[in-house]
PDB file of C-alpha atoms in Angstrom:
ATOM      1  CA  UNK A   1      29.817  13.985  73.105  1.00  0.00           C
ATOM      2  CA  UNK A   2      32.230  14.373  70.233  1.00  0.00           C
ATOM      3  CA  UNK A   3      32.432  11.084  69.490  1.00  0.00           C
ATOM      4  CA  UNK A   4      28.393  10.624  69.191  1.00  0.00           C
ATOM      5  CA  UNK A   5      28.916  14.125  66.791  1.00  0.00           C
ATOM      6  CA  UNK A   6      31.538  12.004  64.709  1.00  0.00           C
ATOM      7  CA  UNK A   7      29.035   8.659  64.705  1.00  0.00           C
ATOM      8  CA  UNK A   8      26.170  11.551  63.178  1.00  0.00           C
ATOM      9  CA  UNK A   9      28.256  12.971  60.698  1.00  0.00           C
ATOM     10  CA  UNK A  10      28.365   9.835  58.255  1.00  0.00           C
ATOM     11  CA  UNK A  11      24.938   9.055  57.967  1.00  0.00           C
ATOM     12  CA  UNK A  12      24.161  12.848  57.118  1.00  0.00           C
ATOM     13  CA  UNK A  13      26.508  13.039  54.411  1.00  0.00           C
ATOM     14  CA  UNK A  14      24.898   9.859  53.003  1.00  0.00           C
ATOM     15  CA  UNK A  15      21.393  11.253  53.056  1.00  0.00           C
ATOM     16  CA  UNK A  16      22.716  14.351  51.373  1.00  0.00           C
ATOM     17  CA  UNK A  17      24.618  12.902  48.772  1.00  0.00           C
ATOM     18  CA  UNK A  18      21.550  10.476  47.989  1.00  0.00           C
ATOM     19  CA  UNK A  19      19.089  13.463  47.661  1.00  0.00           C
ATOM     20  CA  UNK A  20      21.442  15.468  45.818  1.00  0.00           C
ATOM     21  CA  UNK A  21      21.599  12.401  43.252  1.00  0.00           C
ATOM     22  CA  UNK A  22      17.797  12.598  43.578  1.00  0.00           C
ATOM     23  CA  UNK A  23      17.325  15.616  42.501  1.00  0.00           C
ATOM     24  CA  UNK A  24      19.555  15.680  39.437  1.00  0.00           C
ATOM     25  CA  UNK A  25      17.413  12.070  38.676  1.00  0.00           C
ATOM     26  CA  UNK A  26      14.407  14.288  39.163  1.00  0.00           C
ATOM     27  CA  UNK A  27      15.708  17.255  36.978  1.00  0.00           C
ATOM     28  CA  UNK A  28      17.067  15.131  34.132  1.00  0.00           C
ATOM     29  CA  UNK A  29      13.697  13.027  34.133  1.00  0.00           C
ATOM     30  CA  UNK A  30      11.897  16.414  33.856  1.00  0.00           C
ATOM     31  CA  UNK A  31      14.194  17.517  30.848  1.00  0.00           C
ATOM     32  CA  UNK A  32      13.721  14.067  28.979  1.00  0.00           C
ATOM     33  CA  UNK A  33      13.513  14.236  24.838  1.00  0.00           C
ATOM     34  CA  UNK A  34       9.441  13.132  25.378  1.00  0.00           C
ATOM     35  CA  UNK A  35       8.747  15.648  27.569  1.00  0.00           C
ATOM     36  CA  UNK A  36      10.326  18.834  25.307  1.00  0.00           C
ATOM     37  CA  UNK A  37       9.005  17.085  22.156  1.00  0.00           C
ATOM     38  CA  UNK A  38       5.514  17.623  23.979  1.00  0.00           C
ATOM     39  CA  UNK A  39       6.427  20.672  25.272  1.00  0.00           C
ATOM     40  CA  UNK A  40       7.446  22.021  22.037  1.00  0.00           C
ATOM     41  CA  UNK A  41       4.020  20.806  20.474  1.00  0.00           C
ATOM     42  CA  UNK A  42       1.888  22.857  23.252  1.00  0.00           C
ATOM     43  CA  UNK A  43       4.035  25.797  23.178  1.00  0.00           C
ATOM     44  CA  UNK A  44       2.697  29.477  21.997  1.00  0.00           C
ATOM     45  CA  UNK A  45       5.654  30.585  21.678  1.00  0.00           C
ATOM     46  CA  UNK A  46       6.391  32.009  18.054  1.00  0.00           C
ATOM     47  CA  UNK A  47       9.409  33.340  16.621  1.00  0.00           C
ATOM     48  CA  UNK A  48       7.856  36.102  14.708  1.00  0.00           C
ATOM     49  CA  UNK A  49       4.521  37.475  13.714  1.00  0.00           C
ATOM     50  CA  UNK A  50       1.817  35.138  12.700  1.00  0.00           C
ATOM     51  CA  UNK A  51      -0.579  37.612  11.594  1.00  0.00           C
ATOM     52  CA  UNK A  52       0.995  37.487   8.154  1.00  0.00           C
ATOM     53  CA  UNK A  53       0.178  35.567   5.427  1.00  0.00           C
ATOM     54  CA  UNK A  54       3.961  34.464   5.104  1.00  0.00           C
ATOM     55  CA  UNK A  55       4.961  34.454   8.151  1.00  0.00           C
ATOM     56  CA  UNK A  56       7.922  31.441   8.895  1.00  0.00           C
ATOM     57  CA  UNK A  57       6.360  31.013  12.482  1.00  0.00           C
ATOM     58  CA  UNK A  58       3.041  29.692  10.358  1.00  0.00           C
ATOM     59  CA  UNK A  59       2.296  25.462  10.602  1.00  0.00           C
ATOM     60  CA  UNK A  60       1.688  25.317   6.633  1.00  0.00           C
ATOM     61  CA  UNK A  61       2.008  21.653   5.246  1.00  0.00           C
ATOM     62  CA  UNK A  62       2.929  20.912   2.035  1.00  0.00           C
ATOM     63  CA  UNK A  63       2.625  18.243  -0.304  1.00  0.00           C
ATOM     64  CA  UNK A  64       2.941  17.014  -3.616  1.00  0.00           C
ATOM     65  CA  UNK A  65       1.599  15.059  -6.445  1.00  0.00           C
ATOM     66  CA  UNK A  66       2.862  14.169  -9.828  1.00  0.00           C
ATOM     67  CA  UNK A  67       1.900  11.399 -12.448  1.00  0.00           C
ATOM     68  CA  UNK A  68       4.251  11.257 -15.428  1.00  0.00           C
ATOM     69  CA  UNK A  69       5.297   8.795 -18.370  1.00  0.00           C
ATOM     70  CA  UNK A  70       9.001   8.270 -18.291  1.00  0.00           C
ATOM     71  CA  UNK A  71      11.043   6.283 -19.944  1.00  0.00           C
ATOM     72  CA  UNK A  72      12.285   3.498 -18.046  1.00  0.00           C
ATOM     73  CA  UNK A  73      10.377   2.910 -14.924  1.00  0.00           C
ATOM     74  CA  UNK A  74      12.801   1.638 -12.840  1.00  0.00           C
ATOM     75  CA  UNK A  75      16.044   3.890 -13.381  1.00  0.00           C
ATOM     76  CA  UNK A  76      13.426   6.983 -12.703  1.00  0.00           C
ATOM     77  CA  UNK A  77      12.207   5.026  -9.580  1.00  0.00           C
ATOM     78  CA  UNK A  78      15.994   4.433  -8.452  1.00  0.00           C
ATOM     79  CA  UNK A  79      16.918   8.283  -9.194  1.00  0.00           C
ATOM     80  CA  UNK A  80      14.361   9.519  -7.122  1.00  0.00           C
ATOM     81  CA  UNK A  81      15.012   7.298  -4.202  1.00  0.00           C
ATOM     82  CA  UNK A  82      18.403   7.937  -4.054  1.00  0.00           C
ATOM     83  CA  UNK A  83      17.973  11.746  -4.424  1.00  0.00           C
ATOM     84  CA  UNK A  84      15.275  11.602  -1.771  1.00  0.00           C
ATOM     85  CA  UNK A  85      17.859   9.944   0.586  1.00  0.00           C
ATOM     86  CA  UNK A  86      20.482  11.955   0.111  1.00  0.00           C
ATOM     87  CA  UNK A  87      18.285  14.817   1.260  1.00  0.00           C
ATOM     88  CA  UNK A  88      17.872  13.010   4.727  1.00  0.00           C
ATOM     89  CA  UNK A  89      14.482  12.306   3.463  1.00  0.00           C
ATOM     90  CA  UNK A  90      12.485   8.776   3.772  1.00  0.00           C
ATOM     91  CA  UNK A  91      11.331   6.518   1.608  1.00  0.00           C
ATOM     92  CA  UNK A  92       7.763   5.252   2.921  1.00  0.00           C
ATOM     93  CA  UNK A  93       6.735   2.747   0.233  1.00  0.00           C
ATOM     94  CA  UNK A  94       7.616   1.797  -3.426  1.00  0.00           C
ATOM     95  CA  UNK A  95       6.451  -0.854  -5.576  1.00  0.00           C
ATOM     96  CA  UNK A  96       6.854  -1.263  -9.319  1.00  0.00           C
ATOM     97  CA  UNK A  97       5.276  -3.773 -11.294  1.00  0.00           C
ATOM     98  CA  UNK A  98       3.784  -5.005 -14.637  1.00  0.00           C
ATOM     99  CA  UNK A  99       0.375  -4.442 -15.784  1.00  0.00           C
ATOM    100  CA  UNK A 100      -0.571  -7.035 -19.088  1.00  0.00           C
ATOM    101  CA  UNK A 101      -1.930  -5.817 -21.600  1.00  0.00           C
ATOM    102  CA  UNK A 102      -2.149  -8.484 -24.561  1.00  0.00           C
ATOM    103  CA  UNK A 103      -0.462 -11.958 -24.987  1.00  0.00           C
ATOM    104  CA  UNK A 104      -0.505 -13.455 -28.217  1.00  0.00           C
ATOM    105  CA  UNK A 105       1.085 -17.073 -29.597  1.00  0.00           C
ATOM    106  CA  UNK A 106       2.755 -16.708 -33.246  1.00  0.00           C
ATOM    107  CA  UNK A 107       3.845 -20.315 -35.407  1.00  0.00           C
ATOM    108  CA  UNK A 108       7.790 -20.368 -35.023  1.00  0.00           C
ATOM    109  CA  UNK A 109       8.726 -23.808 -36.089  1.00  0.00           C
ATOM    110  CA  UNK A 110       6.796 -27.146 -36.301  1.00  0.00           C
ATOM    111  CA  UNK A 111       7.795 -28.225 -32.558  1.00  0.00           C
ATOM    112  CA  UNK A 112       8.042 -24.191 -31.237  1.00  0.00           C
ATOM    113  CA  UNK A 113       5.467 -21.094 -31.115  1.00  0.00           C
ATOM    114  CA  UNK A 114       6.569 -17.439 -30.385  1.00  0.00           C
ATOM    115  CA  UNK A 115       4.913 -15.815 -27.272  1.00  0.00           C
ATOM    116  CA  UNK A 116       4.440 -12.230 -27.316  1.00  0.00           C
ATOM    117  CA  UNK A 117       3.642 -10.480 -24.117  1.00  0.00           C
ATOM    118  CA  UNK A 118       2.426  -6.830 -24.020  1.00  0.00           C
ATOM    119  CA  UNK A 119       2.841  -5.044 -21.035  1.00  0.00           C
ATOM    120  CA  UNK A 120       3.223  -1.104 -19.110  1.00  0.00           C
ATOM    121  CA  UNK A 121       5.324  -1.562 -16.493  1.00  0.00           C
ATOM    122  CA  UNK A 122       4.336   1.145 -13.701  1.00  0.00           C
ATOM    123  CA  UNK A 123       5.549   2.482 -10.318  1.00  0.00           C
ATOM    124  CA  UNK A 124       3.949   3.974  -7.001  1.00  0.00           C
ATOM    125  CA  UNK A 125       6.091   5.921  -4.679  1.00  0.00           C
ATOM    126  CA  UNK A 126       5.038   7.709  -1.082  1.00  0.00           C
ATOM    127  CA  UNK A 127       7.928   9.724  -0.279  1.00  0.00           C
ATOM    128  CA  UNK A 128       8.514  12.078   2.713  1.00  0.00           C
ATOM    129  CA  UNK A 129      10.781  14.620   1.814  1.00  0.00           C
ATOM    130  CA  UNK A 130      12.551  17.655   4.149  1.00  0.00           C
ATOM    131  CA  UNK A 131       9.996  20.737   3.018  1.00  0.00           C
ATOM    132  CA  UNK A 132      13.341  23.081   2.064  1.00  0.00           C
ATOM    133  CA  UNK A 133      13.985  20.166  -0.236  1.00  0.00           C
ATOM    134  CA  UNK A 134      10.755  19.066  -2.085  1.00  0.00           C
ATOM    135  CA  UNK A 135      10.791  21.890  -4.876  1.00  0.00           C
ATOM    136  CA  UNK A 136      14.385  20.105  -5.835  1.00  0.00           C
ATOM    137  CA  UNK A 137      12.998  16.653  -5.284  1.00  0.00           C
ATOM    138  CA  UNK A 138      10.285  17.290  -7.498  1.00  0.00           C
ATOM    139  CA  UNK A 139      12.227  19.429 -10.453  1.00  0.00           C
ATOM    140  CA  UNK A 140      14.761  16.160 -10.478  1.00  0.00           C
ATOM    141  CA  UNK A 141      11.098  14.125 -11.087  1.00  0.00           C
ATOM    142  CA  UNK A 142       9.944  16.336 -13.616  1.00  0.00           C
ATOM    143  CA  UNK A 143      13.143  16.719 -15.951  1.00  0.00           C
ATOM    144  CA  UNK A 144      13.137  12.459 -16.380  1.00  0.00           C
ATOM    145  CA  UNK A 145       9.304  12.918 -17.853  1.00  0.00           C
ATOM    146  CA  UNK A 146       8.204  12.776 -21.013  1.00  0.00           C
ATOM    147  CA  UNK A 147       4.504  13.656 -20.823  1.00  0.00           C
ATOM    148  CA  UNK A 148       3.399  14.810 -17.494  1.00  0.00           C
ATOM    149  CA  UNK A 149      -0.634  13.463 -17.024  1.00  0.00           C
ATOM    150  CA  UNK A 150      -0.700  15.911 -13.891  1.00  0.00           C
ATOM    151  CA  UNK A 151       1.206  17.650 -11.064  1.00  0.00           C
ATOM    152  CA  UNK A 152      -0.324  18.966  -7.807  1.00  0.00           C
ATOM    153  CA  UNK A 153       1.204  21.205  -5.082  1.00  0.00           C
ATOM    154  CA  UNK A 154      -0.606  21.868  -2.284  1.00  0.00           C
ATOM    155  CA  UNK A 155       0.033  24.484   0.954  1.00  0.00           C
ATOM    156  CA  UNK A 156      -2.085  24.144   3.536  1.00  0.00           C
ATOM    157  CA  UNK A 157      -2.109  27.030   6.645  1.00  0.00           C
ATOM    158  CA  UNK A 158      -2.940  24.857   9.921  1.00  0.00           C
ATOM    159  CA  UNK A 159      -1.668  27.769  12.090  1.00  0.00           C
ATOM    160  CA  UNK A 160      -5.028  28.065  14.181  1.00  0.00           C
ATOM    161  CA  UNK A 161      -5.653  24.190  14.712  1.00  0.00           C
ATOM    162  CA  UNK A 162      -2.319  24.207  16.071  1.00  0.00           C
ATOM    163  CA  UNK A 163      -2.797  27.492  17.909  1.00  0.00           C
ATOM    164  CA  UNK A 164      -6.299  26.285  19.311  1.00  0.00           C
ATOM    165  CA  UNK A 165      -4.841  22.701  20.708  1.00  0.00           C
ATOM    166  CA  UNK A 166      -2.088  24.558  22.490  1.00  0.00           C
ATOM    167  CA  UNK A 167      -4.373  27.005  24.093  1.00  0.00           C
ATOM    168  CA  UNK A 168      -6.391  24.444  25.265  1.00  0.00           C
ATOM    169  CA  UNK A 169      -3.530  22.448  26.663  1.00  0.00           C
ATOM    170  CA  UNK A 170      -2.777  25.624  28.185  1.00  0.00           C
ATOM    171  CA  UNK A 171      -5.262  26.510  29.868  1.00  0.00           C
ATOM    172  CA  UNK A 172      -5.977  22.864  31.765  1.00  0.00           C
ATOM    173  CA  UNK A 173      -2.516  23.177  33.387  1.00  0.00           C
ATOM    174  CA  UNK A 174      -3.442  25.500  36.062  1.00  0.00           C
ATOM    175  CA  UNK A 175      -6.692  24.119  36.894  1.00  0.00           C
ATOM    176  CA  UNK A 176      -6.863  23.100  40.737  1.00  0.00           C
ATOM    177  CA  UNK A 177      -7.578  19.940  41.552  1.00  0.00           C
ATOM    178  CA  UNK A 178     -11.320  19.922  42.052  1.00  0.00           C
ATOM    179  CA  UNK A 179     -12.855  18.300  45.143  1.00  0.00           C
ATOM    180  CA  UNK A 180     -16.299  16.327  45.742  1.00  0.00           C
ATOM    181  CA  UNK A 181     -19.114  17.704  46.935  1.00  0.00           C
ATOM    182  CA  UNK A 182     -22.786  16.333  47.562  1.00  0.00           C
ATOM    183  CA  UNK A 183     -23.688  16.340  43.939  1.00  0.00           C
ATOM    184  CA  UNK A 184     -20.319  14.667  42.618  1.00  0.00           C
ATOM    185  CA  UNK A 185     -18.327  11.421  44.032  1.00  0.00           C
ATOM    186  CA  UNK A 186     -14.708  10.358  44.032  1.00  0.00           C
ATOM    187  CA  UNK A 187     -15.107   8.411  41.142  1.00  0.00           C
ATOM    188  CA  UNK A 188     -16.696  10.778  38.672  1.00  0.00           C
ATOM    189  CA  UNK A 189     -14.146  13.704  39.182  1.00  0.00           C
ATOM    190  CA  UNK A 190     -11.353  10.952  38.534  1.00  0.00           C
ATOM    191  CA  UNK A 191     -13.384   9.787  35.714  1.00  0.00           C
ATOM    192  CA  UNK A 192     -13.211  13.555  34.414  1.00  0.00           C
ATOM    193  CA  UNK A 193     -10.020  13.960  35.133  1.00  0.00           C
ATOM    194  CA  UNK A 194      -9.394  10.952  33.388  1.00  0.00           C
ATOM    195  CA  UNK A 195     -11.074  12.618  29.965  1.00  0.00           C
ATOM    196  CA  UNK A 196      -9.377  15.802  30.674  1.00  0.00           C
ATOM    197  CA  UNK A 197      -5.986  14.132  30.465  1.00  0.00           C
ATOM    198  CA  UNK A 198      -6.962  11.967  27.403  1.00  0.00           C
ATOM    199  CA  UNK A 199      -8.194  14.730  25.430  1.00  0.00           C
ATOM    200  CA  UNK A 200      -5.161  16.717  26.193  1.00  0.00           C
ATOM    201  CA  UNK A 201      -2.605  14.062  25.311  1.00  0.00           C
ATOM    202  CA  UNK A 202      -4.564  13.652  21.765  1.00  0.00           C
ATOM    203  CA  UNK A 203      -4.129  17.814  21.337  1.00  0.00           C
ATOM    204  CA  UNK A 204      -0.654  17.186  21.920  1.00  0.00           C
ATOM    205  CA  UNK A 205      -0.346  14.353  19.958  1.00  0.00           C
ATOM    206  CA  UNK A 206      -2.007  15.887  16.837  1.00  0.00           C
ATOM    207  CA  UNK A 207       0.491  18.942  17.270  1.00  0.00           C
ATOM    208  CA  UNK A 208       2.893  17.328  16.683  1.00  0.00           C
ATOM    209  CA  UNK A 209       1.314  14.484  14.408  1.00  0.00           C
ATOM    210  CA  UNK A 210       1.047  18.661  12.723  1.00  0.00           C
ATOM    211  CA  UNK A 211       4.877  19.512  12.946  1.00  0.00           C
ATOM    212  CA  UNK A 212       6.363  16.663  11.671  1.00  0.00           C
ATOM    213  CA  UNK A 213       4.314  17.340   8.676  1.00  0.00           C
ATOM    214  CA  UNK A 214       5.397  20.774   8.334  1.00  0.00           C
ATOM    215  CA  UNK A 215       9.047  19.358   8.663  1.00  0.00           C
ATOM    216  CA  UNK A 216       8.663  16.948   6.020  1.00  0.00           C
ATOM    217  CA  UNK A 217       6.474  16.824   2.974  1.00  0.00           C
ATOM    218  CA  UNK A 218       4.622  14.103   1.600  1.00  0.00           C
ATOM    219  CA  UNK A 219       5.497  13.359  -2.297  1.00  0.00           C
ATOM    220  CA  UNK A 220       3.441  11.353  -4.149  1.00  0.00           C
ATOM    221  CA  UNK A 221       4.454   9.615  -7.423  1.00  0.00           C
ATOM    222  CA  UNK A 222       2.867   7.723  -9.905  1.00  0.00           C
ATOM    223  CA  UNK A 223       5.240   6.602 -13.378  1.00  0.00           C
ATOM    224  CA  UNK A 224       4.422   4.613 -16.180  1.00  0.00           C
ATOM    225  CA  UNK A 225       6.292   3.841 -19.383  1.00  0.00           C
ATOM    226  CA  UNK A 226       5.334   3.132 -23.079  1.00  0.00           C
ATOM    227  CA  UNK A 227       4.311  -0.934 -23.336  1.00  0.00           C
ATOM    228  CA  UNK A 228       7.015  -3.378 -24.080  1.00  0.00           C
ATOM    229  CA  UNK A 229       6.982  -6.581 -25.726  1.00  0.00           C
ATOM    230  CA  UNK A 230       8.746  -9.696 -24.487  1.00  0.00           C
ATOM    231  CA  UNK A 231       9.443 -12.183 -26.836  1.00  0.00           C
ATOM    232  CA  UNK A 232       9.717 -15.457 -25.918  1.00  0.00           C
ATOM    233  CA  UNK A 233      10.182 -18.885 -28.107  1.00  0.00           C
ATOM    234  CA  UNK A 234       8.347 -21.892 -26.325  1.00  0.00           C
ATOM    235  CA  UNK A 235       7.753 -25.583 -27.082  1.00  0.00           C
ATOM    236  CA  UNK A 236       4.526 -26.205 -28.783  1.00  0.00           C
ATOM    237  CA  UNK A 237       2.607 -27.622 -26.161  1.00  0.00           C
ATOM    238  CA  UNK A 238       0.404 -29.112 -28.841  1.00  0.00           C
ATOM    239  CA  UNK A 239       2.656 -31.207 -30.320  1.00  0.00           C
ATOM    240  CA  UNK A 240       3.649 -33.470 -26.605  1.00  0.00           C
ATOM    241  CA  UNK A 241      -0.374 -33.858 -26.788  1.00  0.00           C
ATOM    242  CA  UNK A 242      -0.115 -36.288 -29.784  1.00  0.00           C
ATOM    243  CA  UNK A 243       0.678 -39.580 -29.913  1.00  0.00           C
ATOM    244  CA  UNK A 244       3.077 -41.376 -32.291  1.00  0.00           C
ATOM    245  CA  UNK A 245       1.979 -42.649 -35.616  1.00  0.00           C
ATOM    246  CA  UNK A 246       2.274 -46.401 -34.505  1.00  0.00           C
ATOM    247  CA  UNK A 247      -0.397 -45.693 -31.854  1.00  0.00           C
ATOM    248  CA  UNK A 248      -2.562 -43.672 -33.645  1.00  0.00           C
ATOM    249  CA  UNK A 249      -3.020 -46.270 -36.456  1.00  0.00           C
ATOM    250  CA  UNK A 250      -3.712 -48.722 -34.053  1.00  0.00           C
ATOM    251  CA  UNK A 251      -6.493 -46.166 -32.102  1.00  0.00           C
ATOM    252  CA  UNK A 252      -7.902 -45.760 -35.333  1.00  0.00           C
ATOM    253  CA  UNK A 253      -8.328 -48.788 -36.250  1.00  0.00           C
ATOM    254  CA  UNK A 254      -9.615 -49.788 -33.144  1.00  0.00           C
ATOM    255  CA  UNK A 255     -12.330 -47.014 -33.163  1.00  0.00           C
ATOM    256  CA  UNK A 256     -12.846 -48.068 -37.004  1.00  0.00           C
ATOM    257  CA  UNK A 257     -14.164 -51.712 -35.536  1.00  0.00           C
ATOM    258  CA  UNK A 258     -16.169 -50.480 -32.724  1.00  0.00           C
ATOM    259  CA  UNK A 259     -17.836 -48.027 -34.962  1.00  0.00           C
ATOM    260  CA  UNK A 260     -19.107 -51.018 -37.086  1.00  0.00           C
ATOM    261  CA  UNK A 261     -19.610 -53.023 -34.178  1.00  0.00           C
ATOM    262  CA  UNK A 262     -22.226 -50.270 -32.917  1.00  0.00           C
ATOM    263  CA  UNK A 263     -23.711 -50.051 -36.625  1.00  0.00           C
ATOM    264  CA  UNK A 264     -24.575 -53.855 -37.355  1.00  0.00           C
ATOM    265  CA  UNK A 265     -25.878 -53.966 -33.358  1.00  0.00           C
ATOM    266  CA  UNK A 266     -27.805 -51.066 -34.086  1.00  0.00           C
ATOM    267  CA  UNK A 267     -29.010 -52.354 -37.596  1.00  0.00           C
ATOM    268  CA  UNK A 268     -30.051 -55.735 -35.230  1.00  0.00           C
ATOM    269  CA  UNK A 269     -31.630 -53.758 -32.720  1.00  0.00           C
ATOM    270  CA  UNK A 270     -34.504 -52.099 -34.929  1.00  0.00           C
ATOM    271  CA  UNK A 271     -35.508 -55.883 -36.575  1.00  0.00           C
ATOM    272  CA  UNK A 272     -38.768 -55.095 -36.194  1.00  0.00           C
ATOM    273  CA  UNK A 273     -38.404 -52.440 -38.717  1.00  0.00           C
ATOM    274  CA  UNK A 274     -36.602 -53.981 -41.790  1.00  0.00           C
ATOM    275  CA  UNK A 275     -39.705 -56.803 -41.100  1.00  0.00           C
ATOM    276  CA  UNK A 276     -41.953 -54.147 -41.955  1.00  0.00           C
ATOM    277  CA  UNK A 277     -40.091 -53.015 -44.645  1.00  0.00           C
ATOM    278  CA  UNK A 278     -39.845 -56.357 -46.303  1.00  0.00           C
ATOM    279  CA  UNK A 279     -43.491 -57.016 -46.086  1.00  0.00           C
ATOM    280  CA  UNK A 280     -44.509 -53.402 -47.359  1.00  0.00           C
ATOM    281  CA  UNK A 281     -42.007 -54.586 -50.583  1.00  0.00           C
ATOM    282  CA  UNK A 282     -43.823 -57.955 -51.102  1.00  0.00           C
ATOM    283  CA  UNK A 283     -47.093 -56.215 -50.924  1.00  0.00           C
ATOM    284  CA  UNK A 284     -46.154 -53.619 -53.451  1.00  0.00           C
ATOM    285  CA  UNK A 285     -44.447 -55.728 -55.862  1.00  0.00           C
ATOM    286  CA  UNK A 286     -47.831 -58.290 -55.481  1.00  0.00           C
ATOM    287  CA  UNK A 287     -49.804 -55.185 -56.318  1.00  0.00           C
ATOM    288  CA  UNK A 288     -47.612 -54.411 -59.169  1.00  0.00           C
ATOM    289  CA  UNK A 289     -48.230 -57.720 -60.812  1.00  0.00           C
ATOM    290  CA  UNK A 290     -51.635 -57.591 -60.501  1.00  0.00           C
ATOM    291  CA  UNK A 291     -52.120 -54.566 -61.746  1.00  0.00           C
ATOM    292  CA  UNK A 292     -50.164 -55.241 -65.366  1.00  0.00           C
TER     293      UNK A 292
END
């Protein structure tokens, strides 16, 4: 009898050390970063009083908007990146580049012309900056410009969308799982259910589409700098298009003879009229004589 206790004892501690390992699987799973970055966005939880204006708990985004004349382009573009990254923040996009404006070709030298480009070069940043940082960011923008064309701040209050999508969420959770009756089938609660879930997973995702804003501002940036000229000297591309002396004299000439070629056939060609003018001569000058 002992012995067939001893044989049982094994097989139990197995089973109890695999649900044990289970359950912390279970746990951890239920604790995973996706799950508290969703539970975070539903949550109604605030730290202090949203009823005021200025209350910290609030979901207020802010962003910003500045277009300014500086004077080079590209060391104000490189500044602001670099500040913006040493403020954890993120660069989402910027491009420089140069917009023409003229182009003109001067006379250099008999083989060369001078080529004068105008042109502004410009810059368009998107920058997402931490939102204790952005006043900063933005002061660093402002001190590099020489004219500012405009600057916009904006701080939008999204406290009650975010309020309202939690709510909701909430108040699906402890719905009971609703059963078919005569006027419903299977598969129209599921396809309900189905809706249910979708429109609560796009209230959660919007939530915290909404905090990640409020964590980090969007900076926009426009710069643009006085024009600049580049001077170039270039071969005269007019000059390969000639040919040599030698050849030309020998084109000319050659043009010279089919030229009178194409008169005396063309002289040939209207016979009929020099007839007529030959016999309207003989008739005159017959006339003549008689006449005197």
């Amino acid at each position: 009898m002992r012995k067939a206790y001893s044989c049982l004892i094994l097989p139990v501690m197995v089973l109890a050390a695999c649900g044990q390992r289970h359950y912390r699987s279970a746990e951890d799973t239920a604790h995973s970063p996706e799950q508290q970055a969703v539970a975070a966005a539903d949550s109604t939880d605030f730290s202090s009083d949203i009823s005021a204006l200025n209350s910290p708990s609030r979901k207020r985004v802010r962003t910003a908007d500045v277009r300014c004349r500086v004077q080079d382009v590209f060391r104000a573009a490189s500044r602001l990146e670099q500040t913006v990254t040493a403020v954890q923040g993120i660069v989402v996009e910027s491009r420089m580049k140069n917009e023409a404006v003229q182009q003109h070709e001067l006379p250099y030298t008999s083989d060369s012309v001078r080529q004068v480009q105008l042109y502004t070069p410009t810059a368009s940043l998107t920058l997402r900056v931490p939102v204790g940082h952005l006043d900063s960011v933005v002061h660093t923008l402002t001190s590099m410009a020489a004219f500012i064309e405009y600057r916009t701040l904006t701080d939008q209050d999204y406290t009650w969308n975010y309020l309202s999508n939690s709510l909701k969420n909430d108040k699906l959770a402890p719905v009971k799982k609703i059963k078919p009756d005569a006027g419903t089938s299977s598969l129209d609660i599921a396809k309900f259910e189905e809706e249910q879930h979708e429109k609560s997973v796009d209230r959660s995702i919007s939530n915290m589409q909404l905090l990640d804003n409020v964590a980090y501002s969007t900076f926009t940036v426009q710069l643009y700098q006085p024009e600049v000229a580049d001077v170039q000297v270039v071969v005269n591309p007019q000059q390969f298009k000639r040919a040599p002396f030698g050849t030309e004299v020998r084109t000319a000439l050659r043009d010279g003879a089919v030229m009178m070629r194409n008169i005396l056939l063309g002289m040939l060609q209207v016979w009929p009229f020099w007839i007529a003018v030959a016999a309207g001569i003989a008739a005159y000058r017959r006339y003549f004589a008689k006449s005197r």
